[in-house]
Each structure stands twice: as C-alpha cells, then as structure tokens.
Short mmCIF file of C-alpha atoms and ligand atoms in Angstrom, two decimals:
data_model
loop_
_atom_site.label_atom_id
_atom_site.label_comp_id
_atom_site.label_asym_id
_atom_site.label_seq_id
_atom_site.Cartn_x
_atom_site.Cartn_y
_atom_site.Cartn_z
CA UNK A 1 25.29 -12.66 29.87
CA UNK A 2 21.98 -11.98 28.28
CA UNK A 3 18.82 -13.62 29.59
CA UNK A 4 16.75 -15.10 27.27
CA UNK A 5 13.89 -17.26 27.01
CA UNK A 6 11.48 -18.93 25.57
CA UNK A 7 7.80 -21.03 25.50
CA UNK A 8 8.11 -24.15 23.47
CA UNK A 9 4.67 -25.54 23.26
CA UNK A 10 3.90 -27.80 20.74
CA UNK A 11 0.44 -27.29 18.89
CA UNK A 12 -1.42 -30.33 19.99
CA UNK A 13 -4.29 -28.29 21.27
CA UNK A 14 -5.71 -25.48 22.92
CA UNK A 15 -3.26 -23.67 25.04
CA UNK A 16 -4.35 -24.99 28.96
CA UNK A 17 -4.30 -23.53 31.82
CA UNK A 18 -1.23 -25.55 33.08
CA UNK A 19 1.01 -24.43 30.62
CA UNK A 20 0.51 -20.87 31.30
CA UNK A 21 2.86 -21.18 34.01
CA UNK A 22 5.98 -22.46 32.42
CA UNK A 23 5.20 -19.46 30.12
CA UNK A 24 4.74 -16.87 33.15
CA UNK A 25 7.74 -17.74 34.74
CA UNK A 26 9.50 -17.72 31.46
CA UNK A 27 8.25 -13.92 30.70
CA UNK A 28 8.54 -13.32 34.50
CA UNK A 29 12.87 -14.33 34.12
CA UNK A 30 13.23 -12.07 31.45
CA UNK A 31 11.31 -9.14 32.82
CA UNK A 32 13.16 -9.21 36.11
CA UNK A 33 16.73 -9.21 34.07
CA UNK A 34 16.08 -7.11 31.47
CA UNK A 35 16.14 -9.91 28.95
CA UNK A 36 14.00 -11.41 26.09
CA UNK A 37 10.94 -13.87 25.99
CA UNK A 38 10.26 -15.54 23.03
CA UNK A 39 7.71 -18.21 21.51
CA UNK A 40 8.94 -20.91 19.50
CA UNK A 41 6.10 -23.21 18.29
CA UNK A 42 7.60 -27.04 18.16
CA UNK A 43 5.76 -28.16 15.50
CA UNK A 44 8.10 -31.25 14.40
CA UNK A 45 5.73 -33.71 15.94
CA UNK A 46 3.49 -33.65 12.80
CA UNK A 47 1.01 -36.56 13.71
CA UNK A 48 0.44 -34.76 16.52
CA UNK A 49 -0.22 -31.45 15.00
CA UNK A 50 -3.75 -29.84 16.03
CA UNK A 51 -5.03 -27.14 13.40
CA UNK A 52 -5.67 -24.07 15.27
CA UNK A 53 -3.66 -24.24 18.10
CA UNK A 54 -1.00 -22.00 17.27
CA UNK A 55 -3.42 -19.40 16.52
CA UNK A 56 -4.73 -20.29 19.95
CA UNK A 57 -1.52 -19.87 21.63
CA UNK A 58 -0.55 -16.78 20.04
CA UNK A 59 -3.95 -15.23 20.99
CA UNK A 60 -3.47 -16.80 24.83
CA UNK A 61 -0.45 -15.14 25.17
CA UNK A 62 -1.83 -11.97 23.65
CA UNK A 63 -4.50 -12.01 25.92
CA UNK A 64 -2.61 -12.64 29.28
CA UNK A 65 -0.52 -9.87 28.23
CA UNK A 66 2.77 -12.48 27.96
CA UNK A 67 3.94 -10.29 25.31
CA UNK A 68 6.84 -12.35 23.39
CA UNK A 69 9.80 -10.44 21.02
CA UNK A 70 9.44 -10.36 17.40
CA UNK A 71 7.43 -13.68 15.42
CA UNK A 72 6.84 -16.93 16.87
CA UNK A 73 9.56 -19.65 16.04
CA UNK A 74 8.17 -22.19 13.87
CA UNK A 75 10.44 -25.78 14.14
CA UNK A 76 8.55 -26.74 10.42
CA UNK A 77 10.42 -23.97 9.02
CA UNK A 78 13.98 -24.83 10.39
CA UNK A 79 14.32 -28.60 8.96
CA UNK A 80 16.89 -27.87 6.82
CA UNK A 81 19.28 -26.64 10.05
CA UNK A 82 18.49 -29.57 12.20
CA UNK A 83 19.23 -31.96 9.02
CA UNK A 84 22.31 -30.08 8.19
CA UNK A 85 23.09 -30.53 12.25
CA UNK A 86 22.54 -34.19 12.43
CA UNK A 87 24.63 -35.07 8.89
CA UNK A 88 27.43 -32.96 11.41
CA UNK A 89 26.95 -35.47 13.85
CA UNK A 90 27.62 -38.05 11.51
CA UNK A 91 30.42 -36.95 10.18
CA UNK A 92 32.13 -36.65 13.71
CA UNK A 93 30.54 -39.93 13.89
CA UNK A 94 28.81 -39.37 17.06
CA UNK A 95 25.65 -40.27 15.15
CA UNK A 96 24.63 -42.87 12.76
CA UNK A 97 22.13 -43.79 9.87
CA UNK A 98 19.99 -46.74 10.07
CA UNK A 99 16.30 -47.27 8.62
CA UNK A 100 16.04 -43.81 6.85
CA UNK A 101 16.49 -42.31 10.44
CA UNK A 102 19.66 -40.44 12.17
CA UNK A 103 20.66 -42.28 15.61
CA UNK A 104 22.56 -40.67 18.10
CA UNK A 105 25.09 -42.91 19.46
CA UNK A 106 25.18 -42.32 23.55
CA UNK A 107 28.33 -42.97 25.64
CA UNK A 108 27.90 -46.35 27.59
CA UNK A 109 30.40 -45.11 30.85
CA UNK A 110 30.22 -42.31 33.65
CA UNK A 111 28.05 -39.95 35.08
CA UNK A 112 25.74 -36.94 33.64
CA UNK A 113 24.80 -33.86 36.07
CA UNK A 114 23.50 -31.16 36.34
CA UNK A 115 22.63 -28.37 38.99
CA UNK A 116 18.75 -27.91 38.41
CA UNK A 117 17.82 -23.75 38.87
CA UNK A 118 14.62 -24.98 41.02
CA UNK A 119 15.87 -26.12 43.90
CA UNK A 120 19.84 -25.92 43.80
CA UNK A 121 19.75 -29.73 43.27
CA UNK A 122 21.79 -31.81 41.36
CA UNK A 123 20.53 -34.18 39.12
CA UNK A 124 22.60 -36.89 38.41
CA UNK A 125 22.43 -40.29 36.02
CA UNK A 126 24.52 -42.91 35.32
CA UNK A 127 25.34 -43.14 30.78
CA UNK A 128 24.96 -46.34 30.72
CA UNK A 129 21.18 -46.42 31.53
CA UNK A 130 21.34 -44.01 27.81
CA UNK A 131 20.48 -46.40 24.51
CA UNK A 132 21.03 -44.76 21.07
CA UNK A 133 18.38 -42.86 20.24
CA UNK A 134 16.49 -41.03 16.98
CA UNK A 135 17.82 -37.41 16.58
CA UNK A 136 16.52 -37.23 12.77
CA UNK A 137 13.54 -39.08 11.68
CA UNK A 138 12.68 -41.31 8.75
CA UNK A 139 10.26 -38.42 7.59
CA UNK A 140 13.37 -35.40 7.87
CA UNK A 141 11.64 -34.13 10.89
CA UNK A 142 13.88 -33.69 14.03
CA UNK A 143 12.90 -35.24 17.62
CA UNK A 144 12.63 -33.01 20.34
CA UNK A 145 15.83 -33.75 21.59
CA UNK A 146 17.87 -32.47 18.62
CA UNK A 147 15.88 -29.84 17.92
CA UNK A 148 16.17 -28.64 21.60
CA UNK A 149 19.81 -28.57 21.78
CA UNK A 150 20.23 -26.96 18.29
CA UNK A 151 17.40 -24.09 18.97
CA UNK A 152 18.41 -23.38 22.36
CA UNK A 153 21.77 -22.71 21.40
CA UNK A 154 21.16 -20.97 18.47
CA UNK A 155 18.31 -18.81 20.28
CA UNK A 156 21.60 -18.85 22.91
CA UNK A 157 18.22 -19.57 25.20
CA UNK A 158 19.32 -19.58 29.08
CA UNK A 159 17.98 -20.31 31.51
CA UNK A 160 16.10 -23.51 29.96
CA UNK A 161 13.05 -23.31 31.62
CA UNK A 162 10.40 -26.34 31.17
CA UNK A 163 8.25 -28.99 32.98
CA UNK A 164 9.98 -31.24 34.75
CA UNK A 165 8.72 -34.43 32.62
CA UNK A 166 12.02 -33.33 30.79
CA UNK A 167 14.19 -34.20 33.48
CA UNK A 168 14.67 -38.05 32.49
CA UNK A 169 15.60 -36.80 29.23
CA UNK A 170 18.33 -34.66 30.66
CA UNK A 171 21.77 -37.02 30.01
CA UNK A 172 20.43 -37.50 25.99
CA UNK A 173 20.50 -33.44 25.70
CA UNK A 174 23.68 -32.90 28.13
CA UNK A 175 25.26 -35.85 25.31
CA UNK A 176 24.27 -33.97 22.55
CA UNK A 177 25.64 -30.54 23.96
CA UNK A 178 28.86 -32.06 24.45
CA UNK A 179 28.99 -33.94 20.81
CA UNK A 180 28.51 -30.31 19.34
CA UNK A 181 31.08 -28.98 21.42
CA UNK A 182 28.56 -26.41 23.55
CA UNK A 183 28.15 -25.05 26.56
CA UNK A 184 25.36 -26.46 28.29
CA UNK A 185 22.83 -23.80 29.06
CA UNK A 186 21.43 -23.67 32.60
CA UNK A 187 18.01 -25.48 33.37
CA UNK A 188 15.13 -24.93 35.14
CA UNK A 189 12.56 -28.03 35.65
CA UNK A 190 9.50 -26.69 36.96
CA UNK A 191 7.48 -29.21 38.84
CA UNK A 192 4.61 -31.00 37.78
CA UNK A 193 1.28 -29.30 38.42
CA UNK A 194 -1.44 -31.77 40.07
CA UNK A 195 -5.05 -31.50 40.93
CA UNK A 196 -6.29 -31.70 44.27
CA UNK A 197 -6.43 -35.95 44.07
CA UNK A 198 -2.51 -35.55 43.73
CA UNK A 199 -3.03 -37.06 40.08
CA UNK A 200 -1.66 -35.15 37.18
CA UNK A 201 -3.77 -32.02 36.51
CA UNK A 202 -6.45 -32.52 33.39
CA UNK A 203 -10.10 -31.85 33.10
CA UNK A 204 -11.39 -33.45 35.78
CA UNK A 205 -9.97 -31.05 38.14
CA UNK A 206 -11.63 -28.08 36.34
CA UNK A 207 -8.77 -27.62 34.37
CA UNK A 208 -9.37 -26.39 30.94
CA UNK A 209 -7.79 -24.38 27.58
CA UNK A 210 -7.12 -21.01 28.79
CA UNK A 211 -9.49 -19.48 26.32
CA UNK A 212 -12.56 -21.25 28.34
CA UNK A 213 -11.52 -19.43 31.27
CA UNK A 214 -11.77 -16.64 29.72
CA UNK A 215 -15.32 -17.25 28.05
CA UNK A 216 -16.10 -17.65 31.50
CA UNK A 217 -15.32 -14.34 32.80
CA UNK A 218 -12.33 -14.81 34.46
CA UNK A 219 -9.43 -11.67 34.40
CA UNK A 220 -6.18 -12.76 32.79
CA UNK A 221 -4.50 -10.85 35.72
CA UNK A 222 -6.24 -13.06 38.14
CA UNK A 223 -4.99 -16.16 36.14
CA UNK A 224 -1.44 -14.84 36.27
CA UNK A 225 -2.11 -14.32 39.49
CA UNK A 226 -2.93 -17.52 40.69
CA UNK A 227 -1.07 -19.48 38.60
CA UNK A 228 2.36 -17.56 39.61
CA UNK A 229 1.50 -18.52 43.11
CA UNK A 230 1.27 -22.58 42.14
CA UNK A 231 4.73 -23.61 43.76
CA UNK A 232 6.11 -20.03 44.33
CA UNK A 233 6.00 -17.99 47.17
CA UNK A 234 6.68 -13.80 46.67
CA UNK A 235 9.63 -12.80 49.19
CA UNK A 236 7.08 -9.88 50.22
CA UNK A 237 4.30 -12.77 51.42
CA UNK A 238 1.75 -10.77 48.73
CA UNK A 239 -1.17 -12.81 47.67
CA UNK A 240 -2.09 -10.21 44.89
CA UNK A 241 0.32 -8.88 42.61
CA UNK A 242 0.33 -7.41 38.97
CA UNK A 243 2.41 -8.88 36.32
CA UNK A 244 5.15 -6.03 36.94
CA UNK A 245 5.18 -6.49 40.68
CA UNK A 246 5.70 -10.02 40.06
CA UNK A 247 8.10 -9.71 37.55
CA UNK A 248 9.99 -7.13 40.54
CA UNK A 249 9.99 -10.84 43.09
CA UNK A 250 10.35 -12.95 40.46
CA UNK A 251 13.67 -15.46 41.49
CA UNK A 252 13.95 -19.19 40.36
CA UNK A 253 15.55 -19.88 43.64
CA UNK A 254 12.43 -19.34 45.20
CA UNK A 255 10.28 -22.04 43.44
CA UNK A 256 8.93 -25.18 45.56
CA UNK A 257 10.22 -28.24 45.01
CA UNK A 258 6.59 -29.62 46.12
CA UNK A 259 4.29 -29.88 42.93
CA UNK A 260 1.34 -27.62 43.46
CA UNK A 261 -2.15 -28.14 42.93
CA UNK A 262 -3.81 -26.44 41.29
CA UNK A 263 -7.80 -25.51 43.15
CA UNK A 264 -10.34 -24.20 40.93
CA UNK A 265 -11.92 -22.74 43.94
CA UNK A 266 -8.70 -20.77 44.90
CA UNK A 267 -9.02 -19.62 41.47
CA UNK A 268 -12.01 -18.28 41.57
CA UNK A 269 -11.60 -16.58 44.77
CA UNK A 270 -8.97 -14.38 43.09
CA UNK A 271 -10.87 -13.59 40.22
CA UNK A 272 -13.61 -12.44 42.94
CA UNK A 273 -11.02 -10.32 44.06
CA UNK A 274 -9.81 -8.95 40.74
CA UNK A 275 -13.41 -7.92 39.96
CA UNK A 276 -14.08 -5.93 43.86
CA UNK A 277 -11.09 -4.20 43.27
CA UNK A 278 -11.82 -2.58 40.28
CA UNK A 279 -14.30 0.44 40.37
CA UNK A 280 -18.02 0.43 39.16
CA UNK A 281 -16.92 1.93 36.08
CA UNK A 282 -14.05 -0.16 35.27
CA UNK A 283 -16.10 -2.80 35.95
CA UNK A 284 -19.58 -1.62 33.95
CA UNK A 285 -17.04 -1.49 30.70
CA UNK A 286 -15.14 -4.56 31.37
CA UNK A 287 -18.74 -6.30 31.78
CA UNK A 288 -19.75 -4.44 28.47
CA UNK A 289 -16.66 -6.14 26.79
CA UNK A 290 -17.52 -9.59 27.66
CA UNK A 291 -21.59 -9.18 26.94
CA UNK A 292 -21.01 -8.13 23.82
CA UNK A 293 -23.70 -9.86 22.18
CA UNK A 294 -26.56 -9.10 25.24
CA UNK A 295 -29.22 -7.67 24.34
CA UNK A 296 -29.57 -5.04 27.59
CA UNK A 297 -25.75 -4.60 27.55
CA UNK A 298 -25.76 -0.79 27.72
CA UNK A 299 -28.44 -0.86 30.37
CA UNK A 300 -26.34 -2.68 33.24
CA UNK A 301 -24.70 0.43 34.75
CA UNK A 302 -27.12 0.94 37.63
CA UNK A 303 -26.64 -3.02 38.62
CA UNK A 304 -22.99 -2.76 38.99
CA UNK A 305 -22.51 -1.73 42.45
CA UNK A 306 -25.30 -4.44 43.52
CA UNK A 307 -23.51 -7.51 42.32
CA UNK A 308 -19.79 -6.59 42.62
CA UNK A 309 -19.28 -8.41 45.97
CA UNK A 310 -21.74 -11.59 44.35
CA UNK A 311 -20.09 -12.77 41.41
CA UNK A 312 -16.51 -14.47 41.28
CA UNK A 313 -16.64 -14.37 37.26
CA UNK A 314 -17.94 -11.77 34.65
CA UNK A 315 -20.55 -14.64 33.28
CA UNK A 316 -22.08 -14.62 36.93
CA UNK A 317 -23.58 -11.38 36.14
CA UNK A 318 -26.18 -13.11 33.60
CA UNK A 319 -28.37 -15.44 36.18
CA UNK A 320 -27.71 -13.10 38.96
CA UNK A 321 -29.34 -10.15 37.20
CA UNK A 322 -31.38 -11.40 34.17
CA UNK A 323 -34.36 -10.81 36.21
CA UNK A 324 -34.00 -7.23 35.78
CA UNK A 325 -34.04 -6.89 32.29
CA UNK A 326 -36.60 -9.36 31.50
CA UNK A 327 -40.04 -10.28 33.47
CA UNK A 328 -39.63 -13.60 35.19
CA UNK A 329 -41.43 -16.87 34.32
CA UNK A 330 -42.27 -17.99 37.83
CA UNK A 331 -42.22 -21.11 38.93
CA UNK A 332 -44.97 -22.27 41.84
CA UNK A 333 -42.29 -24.71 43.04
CA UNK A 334 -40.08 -21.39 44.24
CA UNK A 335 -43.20 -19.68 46.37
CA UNK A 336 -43.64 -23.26 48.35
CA UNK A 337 -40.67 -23.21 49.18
CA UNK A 338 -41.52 -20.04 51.43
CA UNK A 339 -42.91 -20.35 55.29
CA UNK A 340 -46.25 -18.17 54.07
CA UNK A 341 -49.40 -20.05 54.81
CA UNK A 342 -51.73 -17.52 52.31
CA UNK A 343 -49.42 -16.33 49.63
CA UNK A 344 -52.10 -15.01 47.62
CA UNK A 345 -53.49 -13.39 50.50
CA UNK A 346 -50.35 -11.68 51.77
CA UNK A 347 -49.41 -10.29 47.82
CA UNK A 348 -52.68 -8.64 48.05
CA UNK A 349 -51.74 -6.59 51.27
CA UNK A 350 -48.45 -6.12 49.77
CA UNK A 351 -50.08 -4.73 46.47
CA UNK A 352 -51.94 -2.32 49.14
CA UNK A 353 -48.96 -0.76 50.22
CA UNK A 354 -47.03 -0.34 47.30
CA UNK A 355 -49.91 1.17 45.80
CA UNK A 356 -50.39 3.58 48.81
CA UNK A 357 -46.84 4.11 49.29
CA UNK A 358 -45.36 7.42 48.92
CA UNK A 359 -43.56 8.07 45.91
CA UNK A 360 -40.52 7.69 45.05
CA UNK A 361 -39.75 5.05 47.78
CA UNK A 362 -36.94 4.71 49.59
CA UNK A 363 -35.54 2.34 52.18
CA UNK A 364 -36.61 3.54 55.17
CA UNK A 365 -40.02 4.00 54.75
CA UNK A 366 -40.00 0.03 52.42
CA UNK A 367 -38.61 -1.61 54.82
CA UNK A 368 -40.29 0.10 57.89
CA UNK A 369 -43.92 -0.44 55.60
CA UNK A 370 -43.19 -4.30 55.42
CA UNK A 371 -42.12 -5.07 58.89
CA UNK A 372 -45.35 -3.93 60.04
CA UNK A 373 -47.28 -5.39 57.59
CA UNK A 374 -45.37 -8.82 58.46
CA UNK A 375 -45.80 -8.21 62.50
CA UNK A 376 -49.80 -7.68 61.65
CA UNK A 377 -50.17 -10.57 59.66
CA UNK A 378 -48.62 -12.81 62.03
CA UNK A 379 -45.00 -13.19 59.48
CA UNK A 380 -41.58 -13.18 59.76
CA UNK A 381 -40.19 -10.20 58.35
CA UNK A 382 -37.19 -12.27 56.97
CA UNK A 383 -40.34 -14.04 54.98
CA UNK A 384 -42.45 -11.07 53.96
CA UNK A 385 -39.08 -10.11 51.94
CA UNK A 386 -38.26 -13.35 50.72
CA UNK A 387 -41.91 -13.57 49.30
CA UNK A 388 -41.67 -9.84 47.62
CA UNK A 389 -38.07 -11.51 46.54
CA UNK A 390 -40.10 -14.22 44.38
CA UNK A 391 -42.38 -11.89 43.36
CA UNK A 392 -40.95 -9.78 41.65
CA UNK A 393 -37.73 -11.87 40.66
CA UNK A 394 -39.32 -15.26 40.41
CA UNK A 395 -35.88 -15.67 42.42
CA UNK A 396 -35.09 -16.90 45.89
CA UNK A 397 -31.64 -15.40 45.93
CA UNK A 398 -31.40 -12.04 44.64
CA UNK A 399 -28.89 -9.00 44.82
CA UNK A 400 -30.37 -6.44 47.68
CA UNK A 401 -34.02 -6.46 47.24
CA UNK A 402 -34.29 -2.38 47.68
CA UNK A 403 -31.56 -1.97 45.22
CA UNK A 404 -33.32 -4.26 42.56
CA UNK A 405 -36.42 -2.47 43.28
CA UNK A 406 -35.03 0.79 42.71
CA UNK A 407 -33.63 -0.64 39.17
CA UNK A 408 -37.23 -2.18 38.23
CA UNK A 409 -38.74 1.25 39.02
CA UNK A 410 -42.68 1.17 41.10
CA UNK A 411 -44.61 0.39 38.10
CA UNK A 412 -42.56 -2.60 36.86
CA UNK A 413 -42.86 -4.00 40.65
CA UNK A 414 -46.41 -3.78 40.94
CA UNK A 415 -47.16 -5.35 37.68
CA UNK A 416 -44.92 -8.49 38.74
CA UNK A 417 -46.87 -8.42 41.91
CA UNK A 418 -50.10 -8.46 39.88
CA UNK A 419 -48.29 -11.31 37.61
CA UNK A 420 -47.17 -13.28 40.25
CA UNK A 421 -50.85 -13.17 42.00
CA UNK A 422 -52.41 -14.96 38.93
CA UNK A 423 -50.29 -18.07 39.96
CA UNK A 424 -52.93 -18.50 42.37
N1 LIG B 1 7.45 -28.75 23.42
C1 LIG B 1 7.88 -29.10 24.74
C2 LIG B 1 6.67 -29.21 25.63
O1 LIG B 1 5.64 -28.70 25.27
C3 LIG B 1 8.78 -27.98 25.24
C4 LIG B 1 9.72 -28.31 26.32
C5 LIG B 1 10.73 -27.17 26.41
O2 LIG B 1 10.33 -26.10 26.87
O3 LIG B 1 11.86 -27.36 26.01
O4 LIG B 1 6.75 -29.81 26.66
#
C-alpha cells in the first residue's frame, strides 16, 4: 500500500515553530517509503481564519525545503463533497438534522480502539462517554471531524499523522469511518511539545512563527534538525543529520512517548553548528543573502573567518562586527570599566608605537610591541589589549583584536586612537 501524507494546518496564524514537526515527520514518512506528502489547508473554521497565513505556510514549507506534491488542499473549496457526505449520512440515518446543522448520531454501547503508530499502544474508550455531535454546520461548513474522515479517505491518507490533542477525539472519527463503511486508516498521535516549565509550548518559551526564526538568522536545516530530534532518537545516535539522512532513520516506532521540550538554547547551539560547518565562502554568501539591505554587505568577506566560531545566528554578525564598517561612538562608561589608572596617558604611548611600528604589522611584532609597553608601564598585558580593544572598537568584547586590526587597516586604527584620546 501506498504511503501518503499530509499537513493539515488550519490558517489561524503564522506557521510556528511547533508545528513544523508534525510536518517533518509527515515529509520524513513519505520520504523513507517512497510515498507522497501533501498540504491540505483546513480552512472550514472560518471565524478563525487569519489572512495571510496560508501564504505563510506555503512559504514555511518552501523555505524548510518540506517540499509537498502538486497544490495545497483547500477545505473552502470542497463544501459541496462534505455536504453531499453528510446528506449520505442521513439517509443511512446515522446522522440527523436539527437547528440548520447535521448531527452525527454516536452509538451509546461498547468499546472504540485503536493501536496508536507512536508507541504500539492501544487506545481504548468506552461509546457511551460519545454524545451526538455537529458533522455539518448551520453555515454549510464541515467540522473537523467530518471533514477529516472524508479527506483522509479520499486523499486515501495513511498513516494519519497529527498532535496528539486529537486523541480524545479518536472514537467520534473511528464512528464515522465505520458509518461510511471504511477502513480506518492507521494513526499516529505525536506528543505534545512543552517548554522547559513542562507547560504547553507558546511564546514565553521563545517559541515563535517560523518565519521569525528565520529573520533571525537561523538555518532551516538546523530547525529541521532540532526539531526532528524533539521526542525522536536516530537509531545511528547522530545529533546532526540532513533532511535525507533523516528521512534514511526516519521510523514512527521510534518516537518517545515522553513530550519533549522544546530549549531555545539547544536550538541555538545547532544553528552555531550549522554555521561552523559551512566554509568561509558558503558562509560570506549565505550572510550576503540575509543582509540584503546592509549597507557594507559586499565588504564582509575578510570578517568571515573571525566571527564564525562567535555567532550562533546570521543576525549576530551585525553587533559583533558593526564596528568595522563604521567608526564607533564611544562611550566613557566602557574605558572605566578597564583596570588603567591613566588612560589618556597610556593611548599616547600606544599612539607612539603604532606610529613607529614597522609597516605592514603583523602579530608577532603587535603583540610582542604591547607586552613591553604594558610590563614598562607597570600594566597587565591582558589590559593594555583590552584598552586598544575600546579604542578602536568602542567595544569590550570584540572578534580577535589582530584580526580586526588587520580589517581596519594602520591608518583607520590610529585615527580611532586619536578619536578615542579626545574623550579625555
Ligand atoms: N487542522 C488540524 C490541526 O491543525 C489538523 C489535524 C490533522 O492533522 O488531522 O491541528
């Protein structure tokens, strides 16, 4: 049998983070079997309808490199099959009109199961717990539980992959399965994804829309990344693995029963990752990419290889290395905060150097030049640094001094210097 799939978000919003992972392991299902992933956009909800958000989703997906067969699904467009499903039901008379809406009528006796995909556990409830409920509303539009059953088997969907807030609604859909006379497809109830106070995940845990990750420099393959490895563990123990290798490990058997949380932080460490791993040149142009609209864009080549191991996200390259492009307002408060007793004083002897230094300077002779000048005026060396840092980055915390120096060039240094002297 075919494997197919699907994402069902509805468009209440911006696609977030959290729901990239029903969608990964949806893709990741079909990849592995050589099967289909498709989006269908349930849109039947329409007080809850956002404007934008299926654009969003479509561009998430896009982006992440989910890539889904053929056009989205739209539910809006499909009202006349659910009505002409539910009008079925009545006329086997498992459903019934009342109020201008389609009820379906549930079975009062016996037991519902099924053997969830995550987990190998069945899932059992007892009918009777099971009221009538709305399969058509008063305004045409199906619920979600009709319009489940009927897509899913007409998309012949299977495995049924979704959160597991679905699980309580289980016995209405296995009901409605059997009033059609279907096979029930297989399910797959993903657990519920939680911050790190154990409460449901939301904002407060740094979770956002996926497309604010992504204005903050993260990598999509460091999202799928990391968000693969919420509640799922790769049989070959690898922590990082490309969509393909994933897709290669990928088993529903081997999702956690546990609901993850989901750690910003841990996050953030992979995107870190993501960005050492890729070479200065891959890096310069994806940099290029996302600063598309800074002004010194095409000049950041030479800074590369000086901030690859200090950012975690493509927008940390902006404070990290602004000083380079543009001279630095400085700010006294920065300079007290140094263990210099004369600061004007020790600039001056600093100024000496640089200006008697040979040219072009390199390491050696910079460094070796400063740690006597520190040992004969009585300074740390660690603090004669630290105060050409500020001087000519108006920064305590800098990529490698040398390197930055080398990117300034001599003349822009000692004109900071001078700068930086007037503070005094
Ligand atoms: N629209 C539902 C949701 O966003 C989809 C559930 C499903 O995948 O069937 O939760």
């Amino acid at each position: 049998m075919e494997v197919k799939t699907r994402f069902a978000p509805s468009p209440t919003g911006a696609l977030h983070i959290g729901g990239i992972r029903t969608a990964l392991y949806e893709y990741l299902v079909a990849k592995k079997n050589q099967g289909t992933f498709s989006l269908r956009i349930e849109d039947s909800d329409r007080a809850r309808l956002v404007e934008g958000s299926v654009e969003d989703i479509v561009q998430t997906l896009e982006w992440l490199g989910l890539d889904f067969e053929g056009e989205p699904v739209l539910q809006s467009k499909r009202v006349d099959i659910y009505k002409e499903h539910a009008k079925k039901l009545v006329e086997k008379g498992s459903a019934y009109e009342q109020d201008g809406a389609i009820y379906f009528k549930t079975k009062k006796t016996g037991k519902t199961s099924i053997v969830d995909l995550v987990g190998n556990r069945k899932i059992e409830f007892d009918n009777s717990t099971q009221d009538d409920f709305v399969i058509l509303k008063s305004d045409g539009y199906p619920t979600y539980h009709l319009a489940h059953v009927v897509d899913d088997r007409l998309m012949e969907t299977n495995p049924v992959i979704r959160g597991a807030e679905w699980i309580s609604s289980i016995p209405k859909h296995l009901m409605l399965f059997e009033a059609f006379g279907w096979e029930v497809p297989r399910y797959a109830h993903l657990p519920i994804i939680l911050g790190p106070d154990k409460s449901k995940l939301s904002k407060r845990h740094g979770a956002k829309p996926v497309s604010e990750f992504k204005k903050d420099g993260f990598l999509p393959e460091a999202i799928l990344n990391y968000m693969a490895l919420l509640g799922w563990t790769p049989p070959s123990g690898k922590e990082i693995l490309s969509l393909g290798e994933m897709a290669e490990e990928f088993d529903l058997k081997g999702v956690n029963l546990a609901n993850p949380v989901f750690d910003i932080a841990k996050l953030e460490w992979m995107n870190g990752e993501y960005i050492r791993r890729m070479s200065d040149e891959q890096l310069t142009e994806k940099l290029q990419e996302f600063l598309v609209d800074h002004p010194n864009k095409d000049k950041i080549a030479p800074s590369v290889p000086i901030i690859k191991d200090r950012i975690k996200k493509l927008a940390d390259f902006i404070p990290l290395t602004d000083f380079l492009w543009e001279s630095p307002e400085y700010d006294i408060a920065q300079f007290e905060k140094l263990n210099i007793k004369n600061k004007k004083e020790a600039l001056e002897k600093i100024l000496e150097q640089l200006r008697t230094m040979n040219k072009p300077w390199n390491t050696e002779i910079f460094e070796k030049t400063f740690r006597e000048l520190a040992e004969e005026e009585g300074i740390k060396a660690g603090d004669m640094f630290q105060l050409i840092r500020v001087a000519v980055s108006g920064q305590l915390v800098t990529p490698p001094l040398f390197e930055s120096i080398r990117i300034l060039g001599e003349e822009e240094v000692v004109s900071r210097i001078e700068k930086a002297m007037g503070l005094w």
